[in-house]
Each structure stands twice: as structure tokens, then as C-alpha cells.
Amino acid sequence: MDDKPLRIERSVDAQIREAAAAEGVSVGEFAAAAAKAAADRTLADRAQSTVDPAVWERLYELRDRPARSCRRRRLAEALRRHHA
């Protein structure tokens, strides 16, 4: 890992300092919090969950079955009321 200080443009440095001051924290604290938030987002995209095969099969069955007619009936009733 590279532990050298970051080299950033002056305008970016100024913006970070302004934001840190607005939050009432040091630049280091602000940068660490922002980096952690970015790391959380990145790692969340890679998270995996284990699902029981029977549950997975049931999810696919529910996904593939036709929509319930009661939803269509309620939608039709709502549209009739709206246009009446």
C-alpha cells in the first residue's frame, strides 16, 4: 500500500477543507469518513447471501407465475372510478 500523502488539485483541497470545517471536524476525520463511506458502498456491491435451495426455487416459482387477477380487477375498478 502507498502511504504517501495524496496529491490533489488546490481547488479540490479547498473544497475538502471547507466541507470539513462545515462539519466541524478535521480534514483527516472528514477524509477518513468519506473514504469509509466509499469503501462501504464498494464492498456492499460484492456482498453475497446464501439462500436455501428450496427457498430459491420458491422465489422462482412466484416470479414466474401469472399476476393475480384481483390486482387487475382492482386496477380496472380504480380506473373506472377515475374516469366516471
PDB file of C-alpha atoms in Angstrom:
ATOM      1  CA  MET A   1       0.000   0.000   0.000  1.00  0.00           C
ATOM      2  CA  ASP A   2       1.111   3.516  -0.718  1.00  0.00           C
ATOM      3  CA  ASP A   3       1.181   5.661   2.438  1.00  0.00           C
ATOM      4  CA  LYS A   4       2.323   8.845   0.705  1.00  0.00           C
ATOM      5  CA  PRO A   5       0.199  11.969   1.131  1.00  0.00           C
ATOM      6  CA  LEU A   6      -2.395  12.436  -1.563  1.00  0.00           C
ATOM      7  CA  ARG A   7      -1.596  14.947  -4.246  1.00  0.00           C
ATOM      8  CA  ILE A   8      -4.742  16.794  -5.204  1.00  0.00           C
ATOM      9  CA  GLU A   9      -5.567  19.997  -7.017  1.00  0.00           C
ATOM     10  CA  ARG A  10      -5.774  23.132  -4.922  1.00  0.00           C
ATOM     11  CA  SER A  11      -9.460  23.594  -5.718  1.00  0.00           C
ATOM     12  CA  VAL A  12     -10.229  20.056  -4.505  1.00  0.00           C
ATOM     13  CA  ASP A  13      -8.129  20.606  -1.376  1.00  0.00           C
ATOM     14  CA  ALA A  14     -10.010  23.843  -0.677  1.00  0.00           C
ATOM     15  CA  GLN A  15     -13.364  22.143  -1.150  1.00  0.00           C
ATOM     16  CA  ILE A  16     -12.433  19.321   1.215  1.00  0.00           C
ATOM     17  CA  ARG A  17     -11.186  21.787   3.832  1.00  0.00           C
ATOM     18  CA  GLU A  18     -14.360  23.846   3.510  1.00  0.00           C
ATOM     19  CA  ALA A  19     -16.557  20.765   3.895  1.00  0.00           C
ATOM     20  CA  ALA A  20     -14.565  19.553   6.909  1.00  0.00           C
ATOM     21  CA  ALA A  21     -14.901  22.948   8.545  1.00  0.00           C
ATOM     22  CA  ALA A  22     -18.631  22.969   7.839  1.00  0.00           C
ATOM     23  CA  GLU A  23     -18.916  19.599   9.590  1.00  0.00           C
ATOM     24  CA  GLY A  24     -16.734  20.787  12.467  1.00  0.00           C
ATOM     25  CA  VAL A  25     -14.156  18.036  12.010  1.00  0.00           C
ATOM     26  CA  SER A  26     -10.546  17.863  10.946  1.00  0.00           C
ATOM     27  CA  VAL A  27      -9.610  17.280   7.330  1.00  0.00           C
ATOM     28  CA  GLY A  28      -8.259  13.860   8.316  1.00  0.00           C
ATOM     29  CA  GLU A  29     -11.501  12.904  10.063  1.00  0.00           C
ATOM     30  CA  PHE A  30     -13.548  14.150   7.114  1.00  0.00           C
ATOM     31  CA  ALA A  31     -11.395  12.292   4.604  1.00  0.00           C
ATOM     32  CA  ALA A  32     -11.475   9.091   6.662  1.00  0.00           C
ATOM     33  CA  ALA A  33     -15.280   9.212   6.960  1.00  0.00           C
ATOM     34  CA  ALA A  34     -15.663   9.854   3.222  1.00  0.00           C
ATOM     35  CA  ALA A  35     -13.250   7.050   2.381  1.00  0.00           C
ATOM     36  CA  LYS A  36     -15.084   4.645   4.718  1.00  0.00           C
ATOM     37  CA  ALA A  37     -18.440   5.520   3.127  1.00  0.00           C
ATOM     38  CA  ALA A  38     -16.971   4.868  -0.320  1.00  0.00           C
ATOM     39  CA  ALA A  39     -15.474   1.581   0.896  1.00  0.00           C
ATOM     40  CA  ASP A  40     -18.817   0.513   2.377  1.00  0.00           C
ATOM     41  CA  ARG A  41     -20.582   1.188  -0.942  1.00  0.00           C
ATOM     42  CA  THR A  42     -17.923  -0.663  -2.909  1.00  0.00           C
ATOM     43  CA  LEU A  43     -17.890  -3.690  -0.637  1.00  0.00           C
ATOM     44  CA  ALA A  44     -21.695  -3.824  -0.370  1.00  0.00           C
ATOM     45  CA  ASP A  45     -21.802  -4.391  -4.109  1.00  0.00           C
ATOM     46  CA  ARG A  46     -19.711  -7.501  -3.573  1.00  0.00           C
ATOM     47  CA  ALA A  47     -21.698  -8.920  -0.665  1.00  0.00           C
ATOM     48  CA  GLN A  48     -23.170 -12.360  -1.126  1.00  0.00           C
ATOM     49  CA  SER A  49     -26.022 -14.054   0.615  1.00  0.00           C
ATOM     50  CA  THR A  50     -26.707 -17.735   0.910  1.00  0.00           C
ATOM     51  CA  VAL A  51     -30.262 -18.872   0.229  1.00  0.00           C
ATOM     52  CA  ASP A  52     -31.616 -22.317   0.909  1.00  0.00           C
ATOM     53  CA  PRO A  53     -32.185 -24.092  -2.441  1.00  0.00           C
ATOM     54  CA  ALA A  54     -35.851 -24.748  -1.582  1.00  0.00           C
ATOM     55  CA  VAL A  55     -36.413 -21.061  -0.860  1.00  0.00           C
ATOM     56  CA  TRP A  56     -34.645 -20.101  -4.081  1.00  0.00           C
ATOM     57  CA  GLU A  57     -36.877 -22.472  -6.072  1.00  0.00           C
ATOM     58  CA  ARG A  58     -39.987 -21.000  -4.446  1.00  0.00           C
ATOM     59  CA  LEU A  59     -38.861 -17.480  -5.334  1.00  0.00           C
ATOM     60  CA  TYR A  60     -38.515 -18.532  -8.967  1.00  0.00           C
ATOM     61  CA  GLU A  61     -41.972 -20.146  -8.904  1.00  0.00           C
ATOM     62  CA  LEU A  62     -43.509 -16.959  -7.522  1.00  0.00           C
ATOM     63  CA  ARG A  63     -41.648 -14.841 -10.038  1.00  0.00           C
ATOM     64  CA  ASP A  64     -42.778 -16.920 -12.990  1.00  0.00           C
ATOM     65  CA  ARG A  65     -46.449 -17.325 -12.147  1.00  0.00           C
ATOM     66  CA  PRO A  66     -49.059 -15.063 -13.757  1.00  0.00           C
ATOM     67  CA  ALA A  67     -50.143 -11.926 -11.956  1.00  0.00           C
ATOM     68  CA  ARG A  68     -53.169 -12.317  -9.731  1.00  0.00           C
ATOM     69  CA  SER A  69     -56.422 -11.372 -11.375  1.00  0.00           C
ATOM     70  CA  CYS A  70     -57.555  -9.476  -8.251  1.00  0.00           C
ATOM     71  CA  ARG A  71     -54.858  -6.879  -8.886  1.00  0.00           C
ATOM     72  CA  ARG A  72     -56.133  -6.381 -12.412  1.00  0.00           C
ATOM     73  CA  ARG A  73     -59.704  -6.181 -11.128  1.00  0.00           C
ATOM     74  CA  ARG A  74     -58.771  -3.568  -8.541  1.00  0.00           C
ATOM     75  CA  LEU A  75     -56.869  -1.601 -11.163  1.00  0.00           C
ATOM     76  CA  ALA A  76     -59.849  -1.731 -13.533  1.00  0.00           C
ATOM     77  CA  GLU A  77     -62.179  -0.573 -10.741  1.00  0.00           C
ATOM     78  CA  ALA A  78     -59.853   2.290  -9.858  1.00  0.00           C
ATOM     79  CA  LEU A  79     -59.652   3.356 -13.496  1.00  0.00           C
ATOM     80  CA  ARG A  80     -63.462   3.241 -13.818  1.00  0.00           C
ATOM     81  CA  ARG A  81     -63.851   5.405 -10.716  1.00  0.00           C
ATOM     82  CA  HIS A  82     -61.270   7.843 -12.005  1.00  0.00           C
ATOM     83  CA  HIS A  83     -62.937   8.221 -15.396  1.00  0.00           C
ATOM     84  CA  ALA A  84     -66.523   8.242 -14.073  1.00  0.00           C
TER      85      ALA A  84
END
